[in-house]
mmCIF file of C-alpha atoms in Angstrom:
data_model
loop_
_atom_site.group_PDB
_atom_site.id
_atom_site.type_symbol
_atom_site.label_atom_id
_atom_site.label_comp_id
_atom_site.label_asym_id
_atom_site.label_seq_id
_atom_site.Cartn_x
_atom_site.Cartn_y
_atom_site.Cartn_z
ATOM 1 C CA MET B 1156 -215.481 -138.869 -47.774
ATOM 2 C CA ALA B 1157 -216.986 -142.364 -47.349
ATOM 3 C CA LEU B 1158 -219.277 -140.858 -44.701
ATOM 4 C CA TYR B 1159 -220.544 -138.240 -47.195
ATOM 5 C CA SER B 1160 -221.360 -141.012 -49.680
ATOM 6 C CA GLU B 1161 -223.065 -143.184 -47.024
ATOM 7 C CA ARG B 1162 -225.098 -140.543 -45.219
ATOM 8 C CA GLY B 1163 -225.185 -137.526 -47.580
ATOM 9 C CA TYR B 1164 -222.988 -134.484 -47.310
ATOM 10 C CA ALA B 1165 -225.573 -132.232 -45.661
ATOM 11 C CA GLN B 1166 -226.358 -134.819 -42.936
ATOM 12 C CA THR B 1167 -222.748 -135.513 -41.932
ATOM 13 C CA THR B 1168 -221.363 -133.486 -39.027
ATOM 14 C CA VAL B 1169 -217.742 -132.566 -38.304
ATOM 15 C CA ALA B 1170 -218.011 -134.602 -35.110
ATOM 16 C CA GLU B 1171 -218.862 -137.702 -37.124
ATOM 17 C CA ILE B 1172 -216.058 -137.157 -39.629
ATOM 18 C CA ALA B 1173 -213.579 -136.640 -36.814
ATOM 19 C CA GLU B 1174 -214.749 -139.824 -34.998
ATOM 20 C CA ARG B 1175 -214.480 -141.922 -38.155
ATOM 21 C CA ALA B 1176 -210.988 -140.584 -38.745
ATOM 22 C CA GLY B 1177 -209.970 -141.117 -35.100
ATOM 23 C CA LEU B 1178 -209.369 -137.383 -34.545
ATOM 24 C CA THR B 1179 -210.779 -134.936 -32.038
ATOM 25 C CA GLU B 1180 -212.872 -132.123 -33.442
ATOM 26 C CA ARG B 1181 -210.091 -129.751 -32.355
ATOM 27 C CA THR B 1182 -207.559 -131.651 -34.443
ATOM 28 C CA PHE B 1183 -209.940 -131.730 -37.376
ATOM 29 C CA PHE B 1184 -210.123 -128.005 -37.371
ATOM 30 C CA ARG B 1185 -206.328 -127.781 -37.268
ATOM 31 C CA TYR B 1186 -206.310 -129.378 -40.741
ATOM 32 C CA PHE B 1187 -209.559 -128.233 -42.286
ATOM 33 C CA ALA B 1188 -211.302 -124.811 -42.120
ATOM 34 C CA ASP B 1189 -214.740 -126.485 -42.502
ATOM 35 C CA LYS B 1190 -216.340 -129.710 -43.650
ATOM 36 C CA ARG B 1191 -216.316 -128.541 -47.278
ATOM 37 C CA GLU B 1192 -212.514 -128.524 -47.278
ATOM 38 C CA VAL B 1193 -212.343 -132.281 -46.713
ATOM 39 C CA LEU B 1194 -213.369 -132.675 -50.363
ATOM 40 C CA PHE B 1195 -210.662 -130.287 -51.539
ATOM 41 C CA TRP B 1196 -207.868 -131.711 -49.453
ATOM 42 C CA GLY B 1197 -205.745 -132.711 -52.486
ATOM 43 C CA ALA B 1198 -206.206 -129.360 -54.261
ATOM 44 C CA GLY B 1199 -203.121 -127.769 -52.596
ATOM 45 C CA ALA B 1200 -200.900 -130.645 -53.692
ATOM 46 C CA LEU B 1201 -202.379 -130.559 -57.256
ATOM 47 C CA ALA B 1202 -201.742 -126.762 -57.469
ATOM 48 C CA ASP B 1203 -198.124 -127.248 -56.256
ATOM 49 C CA LEU B 1204 -197.546 -129.923 -58.841
ATOM 50 C CA LEU B 1205 -198.925 -127.800 -61.679
ATOM 51 C CA VAL B 1206 -196.977 -124.686 -60.686
ATOM 52 C CA GLU B 1207 -193.706 -126.643 -60.133
ATOM 53 C CA THR B 1208 -194.005 -128.419 -63.510
ATOM 54 C CA VAL B 1209 -194.567 -125.169 -65.364
ATOM 55 C CA ALA B 1210 -191.689 -123.500 -63.475
ATOM 56 C CA ALA B 1211 -189.364 -126.387 -64.295
ATOM 57 C CA ALA B 1212 -190.100 -126.543 -68.041
ATOM 58 C CA PRO B 1213 -186.993 -125.972 -70.148
ATOM 59 C CA GLU B 1214 -186.403 -122.417 -71.299
ATOM 60 C CA GLY B 1215 -187.928 -121.611 -74.673
ATOM 61 C CA VAL B 1216 -190.775 -124.122 -74.252
ATOM 62 C CA ALA B 1217 -194.053 -122.626 -75.621
ATOM 63 C CA PRO B 1218 -196.426 -121.554 -72.783
ATOM 64 C CA ILE B 1219 -199.125 -124.022 -73.871
ATOM 65 C CA ASP B 1220 -196.584 -126.865 -73.873
ATOM 66 C CA ALA B 1221 -195.476 -125.984 -70.331
ATOM 67 C CA VAL B 1222 -199.140 -126.036 -69.284
ATOM 68 C CA ALA B 1223 -199.698 -129.300 -71.089
ATOM 69 C CA ALA B 1224 -196.703 -130.919 -69.342
ATOM 70 C CA ALA B 1225 -198.158 -129.758 -65.985
ATOM 71 C CA LEU B 1226 -201.608 -131.256 -66.778
ATOM 72 C CA ASP B 1227 -199.903 -134.476 -67.851
ATOM 73 C CA ALA B 1228 -198.164 -134.687 -64.475
ATOM 74 C CA ALA B 1229 -201.578 -134.079 -62.833
ATOM 75 C CA GLY B 1230 -203.071 -136.833 -64.973
ATOM 76 C CA GLU B 1231 -200.442 -139.265 -63.683
ATOM 77 C CA LEU B 1232 -200.954 -138.194 -60.070
ATOM 78 C CA LEU B 1233 -204.711 -138.811 -60.355
ATOM 79 C CA ALA B 1234 -204.459 -141.933 -62.532
ATOM 80 C CA GLU B 1235 -205.024 -144.482 -59.773
ATOM 81 C CA ARG B 1236 -207.852 -142.535 -58.143
ATOM 82 C CA ARG B 1237 -210.710 -142.761 -60.611
ATOM 83 C CA GLU B 1238 -213.130 -144.430 -58.159
ATOM 84 C CA GLY B 1239 -212.457 -141.823 -55.511
ATOM 85 C CA ALA B 1240 -212.821 -139.007 -58.030
ATOM 86 C CA ARG B 1241 -216.181 -140.453 -59.100
ATOM 87 C CA GLY B 1242 -217.501 -140.609 -55.538
ATOM 88 C CA ARG B 1243 -216.286 -137.078 -54.854
ATOM 89 C CA ALA B 1244 -217.884 -135.742 -58.050
ATOM 90 C CA ALA B 1245 -221.233 -137.378 -57.148
ATOM 91 C CA ILE B 1246 -221.218 -135.625 -53.763
ATOM 92 C CA ILE B 1247 -220.245 -132.234 -55.323
ATOM 93 C CA ALA B 1248 -222.938 -132.544 -58.034
ATOM 94 C CA GLU B 1249 -225.624 -132.578 -55.358
ATOM 95 C CA ASN B 1250 -224.611 -129.424 -53.505
ATOM 96 C CA THR B 1251 -224.493 -125.939 -54.928
ATOM 97 C CA GLU B 1252 -222.007 -124.638 -52.356
ATOM 98 C CA LEU B 1253 -219.579 -127.427 -53.189
ATOM 99 C CA GLN B 1254 -219.923 -126.693 -56.896
ATOM 100 C CA GLU B 1255 -219.063 -123.114 -56.129
ATOM 101 C CA ARG B 1256 -215.983 -124.130 -54.121
ATOM 102 C CA GLU B 1257 -214.874 -126.325 -57.014
ATOM 103 C CA LEU B 1258 -215.185 -123.401 -59.477
ATOM 104 C CA ILE B 1259 -213.127 -121.243 -57.140
ATOM 105 C CA LYS B 1260 -210.428 -123.858 -56.836
ATOM 106 C CA LEU B 1261 -210.224 -124.199 -60.631
ATOM 107 C CA ALA B 1262 -210.086 -120.395 -61.021
ATOM 108 C CA SER B 1263 -207.205 -120.272 -58.454
ATOM 109 C CA LEU B 1264 -205.377 -122.981 -60.378
ATOM 110 C CA ALA B 1265 -205.671 -120.885 -63.541
ATOM 111 C CA ALA B 1266 -204.441 -117.771 -61.766
ATOM 112 C CA ALA B 1267 -201.448 -119.613 -60.279
ATOM 113 C CA LEU B 1268 -200.503 -121.053 -63.669
ATOM 114 C CA ALA B 1269 -200.805 -117.598 -65.296
ATOM 115 C CA ALA B 1270 -198.572 -116.058 -62.574
ATOM 116 C CA THR B 1271 -195.965 -118.790 -63.054
ATOM 117 C CA LEU B 1272 -195.929 -118.223 -66.814
ATOM 118 C CA ARG B 1273 -195.482 -114.462 -66.274
ATOM 119 C CA GLU B 1274 -192.521 -115.219 -64.014
ATOM 120 C CA ARG B 1275 -191.077 -117.118 -66.948
ATOM 121 C CA GLY B 1276 -191.362 -113.966 -69.102
ATOM 122 C CA VAL B 1277 -194.638 -114.812 -70.926
ATOM 123 C CA ARG B 1278 -196.563 -111.592 -71.619
ATOM 124 C CA GLU B 1279 -200.230 -110.946 -71.147
ATOM 125 C CA PRO B 1280 -202.759 -111.884 -72.476
ATOM 126 C CA ALA B 1281 -200.816 -114.969 -73.670
ATOM 127 C CA ALA B 1282 -200.052 -116.108 -70.113
ATOM 128 C CA SER B 1283 -203.701 -115.956 -68.981
ATOM 129 C CA LEU B 1284 -205.020 -117.510 -72.210
ATOM 130 C CA ALA B 1285 -202.610 -120.432 -71.986
ATOM 131 C CA ALA B 1286 -203.532 -120.923 -68.309
ATOM 132 C CA GLU B 1287 -207.318 -120.549 -68.667
ATOM 133 C CA THR B 1288 -207.576 -122.750 -71.742
ATOM 134 C CA GLY B 1289 -205.312 -125.306 -70.066
ATOM 135 C CA ILE B 1290 -207.684 -125.475 -67.096
ATOM 136 C CA ALA B 1291 -210.673 -125.680 -69.459
ATOM 137 C CA VAL B 1292 -209.029 -128.628 -71.147
ATOM 138 C CA PHE B 1293 -208.339 -130.284 -67.787
ATOM 139 C CA LYS B 1294 -211.901 -129.742 -66.577
ATOM 140 C CA ILE B 1295 -213.457 -131.186 -69.733
ATOM 141 C CA ALA B 1296 -211.010 -134.160 -69.762
ATOM 142 C CA PHE B 1297 -211.687 -134.808 -66.071
ATOM 143 C CA GLU B 1298 -215.429 -134.844 -66.592
ATOM 144 C CA ARG B 1299 -215.043 -137.359 -69.396
ATOM 145 C CA TRP B 1300 -212.641 -139.438 -67.239
ATOM 146 C CA ILE B 1301 -215.082 -139.813 -64.345
ATOM 147 C CA ASP B 1302 -217.927 -140.684 -66.707
ATOM 148 C CA GLU B 1303 -218.675 -144.406 -66.140
ATOM 149 C CA ALA B 1304 -218.978 -144.964 -69.888
ATOM 150 C CA ASN B 1305 -215.388 -143.939 -70.383
ATOM 151 C CA GLN B 1306 -212.440 -146.299 -70.176
ATOM 152 C CA GLN B 1307 -209.605 -144.093 -71.304
ATOM 153 C CA ASP B 1308 -206.757 -142.834 -69.103
ATOM 154 C CA LEU B 1309 -206.933 -139.243 -67.851
ATOM 155 C CA SER B 1310 -203.585 -138.431 -69.514
ATOM 156 C CA ARG B 1311 -204.868 -139.686 -72.804
ATOM 157 C CA LEU B 1312 -208.100 -137.678 -72.456
ATOM 158 C CA ILE B 1313 -206.129 -134.529 -71.667
ATOM 159 C CA GLU B 1314 -204.020 -135.091 -74.755
ATOM 160 C CA ASP B 1315 -207.154 -135.694 -76.870
ATOM 161 C CA SER B 1316 -208.763 -132.499 -75.520
ATOM 162 C CA PHE B 1317 -205.698 -130.469 -76.433
ATOM 163 C CA ASP B 1318 -205.815 -131.858 -79.969
ATOM 164 C CA GLU B 1319 -209.501 -131.041 -80.142
ATOM 165 C CA LEU B 1320 -208.838 -127.521 -78.804
ATOM 166 C CA ARG B 1321 -206.261 -126.902 -81.493
ATOM 167 C CA ALA B 1322 -208.744 -128.106 -84.135
ATOM 168 C CA VAL B 1323 -211.518 -125.940 -82.652
ATOM 169 C CA THR B 1324 -209.449 -122.764 -82.500
ATOM 170 C CA ALA B 1325 -207.846 -123.287 -85.921
ATOM 171 C CA GLU B 1326 -211.326 -123.070 -87.491
ATOM 172 C CA ARG B 1327 -211.579 -119.423 -86.675
ATOM 173 C CA MET D 943 -224.725 -99.738 -57.431
ATOM 174 C CA ALA D 944 -223.852 -96.116 -56.717
ATOM 175 C CA LEU D 945 -224.607 -96.775 -53.029
ATOM 176 C CA TYR D 946 -222.140 -99.702 -52.980
ATOM 177 C CA SER D 947 -219.437 -97.428 -54.416
ATOM 178 C CA GLU D 948 -220.266 -94.602 -51.888
ATOM 179 C CA ARG D 949 -220.685 -96.611 -48.710
ATOM 180 C CA GLY D 950 -219.104 -99.935 -49.421
ATOM 181 C CA TYR D 951 -220.884 -103.142 -50.374
ATOM 182 C CA ALA D 952 -220.825 -104.743 -46.905
ATOM 183 C CA GLN D 953 -222.181 -101.581 -45.236
ATOM 184 C CA THR D 954 -225.154 -101.111 -47.558
ATOM 185 C CA THR D 955 -228.461 -102.623 -46.515
ATOM 186 C CA VAL D 956 -231.355 -103.730 -48.765
ATOM 187 C CA ALA D 957 -233.506 -101.097 -47.048
ATOM 188 C CA GLU D 958 -231.101 -98.356 -48.191
ATOM 189 C CA ILE D 959 -230.940 -99.701 -51.794
ATOM 190 C CA ALA D 960 -234.758 -99.940 -51.992
ATOM 191 C CA GLU D 961 -235.120 -96.392 -50.623
ATOM 192 C CA ARG D 962 -232.619 -94.958 -53.125
ATOM 193 C CA ALA D 963 -234.429 -96.733 -55.973
ATOM 194 C CA GLY D 964 -237.839 -95.628 -54.739
ATOM 195 C CA LEU D 965 -239.028 -99.180 -54.060
ATOM 196 C CA THR D 966 -240.335 -100.907 -50.981
ATOM 197 C CA GLU D 967 -238.205 -103.730 -49.647
ATOM 198 C CA ARG D 968 -240.953 -106.127 -50.618
ATOM 199 C CA THR D 969 -240.801 -104.933 -54.204
ATOM 200 C CA PHE D 970 -236.963 -105.181 -54.125
ATOM 201 C CA PHE D 971 -237.219 -108.845 -53.234
ATOM 202 C CA ARG D 972 -239.658 -109.442 -56.090
ATOM 203 C CA TYR D 973 -236.800 -108.516 -58.500
ATOM 204 C CA PHE D 974 -233.698 -109.635 -56.603
ATOM 205 C CA ALA D 975 -233.081 -112.732 -54.482
ATOM 206 C CA ASP D 976 -230.538 -110.823 -52.348
ATOM 207 C CA LYS D 977 -228.347 -107.719 -52.441
ATOM 208 C CA ARG D 978 -225.615 -109.556 -54.355
ATOM 209 C CA GLU D 979 -227.934 -110.055 -57.279
ATOM 210 C CA VAL D 980 -228.104 -106.266 -57.849
ATOM 211 C CA LEU D 981 -224.615 -106.510 -59.309
ATOM 212 C CA PHE D 982 -225.598 -109.352 -61.620
ATOM 213 C CA TRP D 983 -228.773 -107.828 -62.894
ATOM 214 C CA GLY D 984 -227.606 -107.709 -66.550
ATOM 215 C CA ALA D 985 -226.248 -111.267 -66.529
ATOM 216 C CA GLY D 986 -229.547 -112.781 -67.708
ATOM 217 C CA ALA D 987 -229.791 -110.458 -70.684
ATOM 218 C CA LEU D 988 -226.159 -111.138 -71.548
ATOM 219 C CA ALA D 989 -226.737 -114.919 -71.425
ATOM 220 C CA ASP D 990 -229.838 -114.605 -73.655
ATOM 221 C CA LEU D 991 -227.875 -112.523 -76.191
ATOM 222 C CA LEU D 992 -225.030 -115.025 -76.288
ATOM 223 C CA VAL D 993 -227.290 -118.047 -76.622
ATOM 224 C CA GLU D 994 -229.509 -116.446 -79.264
ATOM 225 C CA THR D 995 -226.521 -115.317 -81.342
ATOM 226 C CA VAL D 996 -225.022 -118.818 -81.342
ATOM 227 C CA ALA D 997 -228.435 -120.333 -82.165
ATOM 228 C CA ALA D 998 -228.916 -117.908 -85.046
ATOM 229 C CA ALA D 999 -225.491 -118.491 -86.694
ATOM 230 C CA PRO D 1000 -225.820 -119.777 -90.246
ATOM 231 C CA GLU D 1001 -225.626 -123.521 -90.678
ATOM 232 C CA GLY D 1002 -222.073 -124.813 -91.222
ATOM 233 C CA VAL D 1003 -220.396 -121.995 -89.321
ATOM 234 C CA ALA D 1004 -217.540 -123.414 -87.183
ATOM 235 C CA PRO D 1005 -218.391 -123.649 -83.465
ATOM 236 C CA ILE D 1006 -215.663 -121.233 -82.466
ATOM 237 C CA ASP D 1007 -216.930 -118.669 -85.050
ATOM 238 C CA ALA D 1008 -220.475 -118.949 -83.689
ATOM 239 C CA VAL D 1009 -219.076 -118.286 -80.196
ATOM 240 C CA ALA D 1010 -216.971 -115.424 -81.491
ATOM 241 C CA ALA D 1011 -220.066 -113.842 -83.129
ATOM 242 C CA ALA D 1012 -221.902 -114.089 -79.843
ATOM 243 C CA LEU D 1013 -219.017 -112.437 -77.873
ATOM 244 C CA ASP D 1014 -218.868 -109.729 -80.500
ATOM 245 C CA ALA D 1015 -222.558 -108.999 -79.907
ATOM 246 C CA ALA D 1016 -221.880 -108.896 -76.176
ATOM 247 C CA GLY D 1017 -218.991 -106.500 -76.827
ATOM 248 C CA GLU D 1018 -221.342 -104.113 -78.636
ATOM 249 C CA LEU D 1019 -224.004 -104.418 -75.896
ATOM 250 C CA LEU D 1020 -221.427 -103.432 -73.234
ATOM 251 C CA ALA D 1021 -219.537 -100.869 -75.344
ATOM 252 C CA GLU D 1022 -221.136 -97.793 -73.784
ATOM 253 C CA ARG D 1023 -220.906 -99.042 -70.230
ATOM 254 C CA ARG D 1024 -217.193 -99.018 -69.516
ATOM 255 C CA GLU D 1025 -217.461 -96.662 -66.529
ATOM 256 C CA GLY D 1026 -220.251 -98.723 -64.942
ATOM 257 C CA ALA D 1027 -218.259 -101.956 -65.578
ATOM 258 C CA ARG D 1028 -215.248 -100.395 -63.840
ATOM 259 C CA GLY D 1029 -217.244 -99.360 -60.770
ATOM 260 C CA ARG D 1030 -218.849 -102.803 -60.567
ATOM 261 C CA ALA D 1031 -215.494 -104.625 -60.952
ATOM 262 C CA ALA D 1032 -214.007 -102.489 -58.114
ATOM 263 C CA ILE D 1033 -216.879 -103.502 -55.796
ATOM 264 C CA ILE D 1034 -216.543 -107.179 -56.705
ATOM 265 C CA ALA D 1035 -212.749 -107.163 -56.300
ATOM 266 C CA GLU D 1036 -213.196 -106.320 -52.622
ATOM 267 C CA ASN D 1037 -215.570 -109.121 -51.710
ATOM 268 C CA THR D 1038 -214.872 -112.851 -51.923
ATOM 269 C CA GLU D 1039 -218.562 -113.824 -52.056
ATOM 270 C CA LEU D 1040 -219.119 -111.534 -55.048
ATOM 271 C CA GLN D 1041 -216.048 -112.947 -56.814
ATOM 272 C CA GLU D 1042 -217.533 -116.432 -56.279
ATOM 273 C CA ARG D 1043 -220.893 -115.314 -57.698
ATOM 274 C CA GLU D 1044 -219.057 -113.837 -60.741
ATOM 275 C CA LEU D 1045 -217.276 -117.126 -61.356
ATOM 276 C CA ILE D 1046 -220.582 -119.015 -61.113
ATOM 277 C CA LYS D 1047 -222.212 -116.688 -63.653
ATOM 278 C CA LEU D 1048 -219.311 -117.186 -66.063
ATOM 279 C CA ALA D 1049 -219.489 -120.997 -65.639
ATOM 280 C CA SER D 1050 -223.265 -120.849 -66.335
ATOM 281 C CA LEU D 1051 -222.591 -118.806 -69.476
ATOM 282 C CA ALA D 1052 -220.103 -121.450 -70.701
ATOM 283 C CA ALA D 1053 -222.592 -124.231 -69.915
ATOM 284 C CA ALA D 1054 -225.399 -122.404 -71.789
ATOM 285 C CA LEU D 1055 -223.200 -121.880 -74.819
ATOM 286 C CA ALA D 1056 -222.073 -125.515 -74.869
ATOM 287 C CA ALA D 1057 -225.715 -126.653 -74.687
ATOM 288 C CA THR D 1058 -226.643 -124.369 -77.589
ATOM 289 C CA LEU D 1059 -223.748 -125.713 -79.626
ATOM 290 C CA ARG D 1060 -224.857 -129.300 -78.953
ATOM 291 C CA GLU D 1061 -228.354 -128.401 -80.125
ATOM 292 C CA ARG D 1062 -226.710 -127.307 -83.383
ATOM 293 C CA GLY D 1063 -225.195 -130.755 -83.717
ATOM 294 C CA VAL D 1064 -221.691 -129.991 -82.385
ATOM 295 C CA ARG D 1065 -220.279 -133.074 -80.666
ATOM 296 C CA GLU D 1066 -218.472 -133.221 -77.313
ATOM 297 C CA PRO D 1067 -215.820 -132.301 -76.329
ATOM 298 C CA ALA D 1068 -215.723 -129.776 -79.152
ATOM 299 C CA ALA D 1069 -218.888 -127.990 -77.930
ATOM 300 C CA SER D 1070 -217.575 -127.551 -74.321
ATOM 301 C CA LEU D 1071 -214.086 -126.599 -75.560
ATOM 302 C CA ALA D 1072 -215.368 -123.927 -77.876
ATOM 303 C CA ALA D 1073 -217.698 -122.617 -75.130
ATOM 304 C CA GLU D 1074 -215.171 -122.680 -72.290
ATOM 305 C CA THR D 1075 -212.352 -121.151 -74.347
ATOM 306 C CA GLY D 1076 -214.776 -118.486 -75.658
ATOM 307 C CA ILE D 1077 -215.679 -117.542 -72.086
ATOM 308 C CA ALA D 1078 -211.960 -117.484 -71.122
ATOM 309 C CA VAL D 1079 -211.305 -115.111 -74.060
ATOM 310 C CA PHE D 1080 -214.219 -112.932 -72.954
ATOM 311 C CA LYS D 1081 -213.079 -112.818 -69.327
ATOM 312 C CA ILE D 1082 -209.525 -111.859 -70.275
ATOM 313 C CA ALA D 1083 -210.636 -109.267 -72.814
ATOM 314 C CA PHE D 1084 -213.104 -107.813 -70.310
ATOM 315 C CA GLU D 1085 -210.366 -107.496 -67.610
ATOM 316 C CA ARG D 1086 -208.165 -105.617 -70.083
ATOM 317 C CA TRP D 1087 -211.089 -103.434 -71.153
ATOM 318 C CA ILE D 1088 -211.879 -102.217 -67.624
ATOM 319 C CA ASP D 1089 -208.176 -101.533 -66.946
ATOM 320 C CA GLU D 1090 -207.848 -97.706 -66.797
ATOM 321 C CA ALA D 1091 -204.610 -97.904 -68.839
ATOM 322 C CA ASN D 1092 -206.552 -99.391 -71.774
ATOM 323 C CA GLN D 1093 -208.269 -97.332 -74.424
ATOM 324 C CA GLN D 1094 -209.328 -100.072 -76.888
ATOM 325 C CA ASP D 1095 -212.901 -101.110 -77.564
ATOM 326 C CA LEU D 1096 -214.115 -104.342 -75.971
ATOM 327 C CA SER D 1097 -214.978 -105.833 -79.422
ATOM 328 C CA ARG D 1098 -211.396 -105.110 -80.548
ATOM 329 C CA LEU D 1099 -209.925 -106.633 -77.395
ATOM 330 C CA ILE D 1100 -212.095 -109.763 -77.831
ATOM 331 C CA GLU D 1101 -210.881 -110.083 -81.427
ATOM 332 C CA ASP D 1102 -207.235 -109.620 -80.297
ATOM 333 C CA SER D 1103 -207.609 -112.248 -77.608
ATOM 334 C CA PHE D 1104 -209.037 -114.743 -80.132
ATOM 335 C CA ASP D 1105 -206.005 -114.086 -82.370
ATOM 336 C CA GLU D 1106 -203.700 -114.573 -79.393
ATOM 337 C CA LEU D 1107 -205.525 -117.767 -78.416
ATOM 338 C CA ARG D 1108 -205.030 -119.194 -81.883
ATOM 339 C CA ALA D 1109 -201.308 -118.303 -81.707
ATOM 340 C CA VAL D 1110 -201.019 -119.793 -78.210
ATOM 341 C CA THR D 1111 -202.690 -123.120 -79.132
ATOM 342 C CA ALA D 1112 -200.922 -123.417 -82.498
ATOM 343 C CA GLU D 1113 -197.629 -123.609 -80.622
ATOM 344 C CA ARG D 1114 -198.466 -126.983 -79.243
#
């Protein structure tokens, strides 16, 4: 990722990334489908953490609380990585294809969360609504977190966004 | 779009689409950037309707109510087009690129709604939360609407999903 920041994403080749990482190109492609995927390397681990946390929530916990617990776990996982997250966001912001990939990853996270809630017996549309609004909360909190002007923790911003969401929806 | 349903999206060429529509290829490309865009032809009108409805909401209306009014207007616009929407969804479901384009259009709708709310003086993160959750409600209601098993109106399903959203978020 450092290479993308130094030279620009479009100008960096897989050969250069592999060299910097001390890998052959062949080994690179064993781990990543393409150079875009380098930026989404942690997405699988994040998805697993979210799904496992929702699946492990005590029986009877409200769907939105199970989702909030999962996002809180994600907040802790990411807590020490603010600088990296900022660099990554700056690269993504300059490339439409990467923005698309990011949207797809977020949509997959929401779909995985909704499926896990359904396995816990949550009916539709409640499962999808809890999952989609949870991901919306996460996305908005994450954008505030990587804003240079912001000093708050990601977990705190997620909690704030949930409070704000409840206030926003209660108005209707 | 009929051609996509008959022959499959991947197998249909721009030349064939233009011929069926009685256009030259050159004229086709004056209206559409590529063959994907044919399926998103109404998206601009839908975005305009949503933005204009939010902008025209009376002063002092809660952000989520302004968004709900906009989605209700969208529900009425689409009401008579269920069959077309089903055919279109079936084409999109079979093609990853089209699914990506659909996600991008939904994300742009949310961004446009949030910007319109900010122009009305709504602060962040309330503006983005109202916009993102509104689009999540719309997406979920739309998926239920095009399900063959469902007989309810889109406007009714949107209203139901808002009720469910309030119930879901109140649990936290």
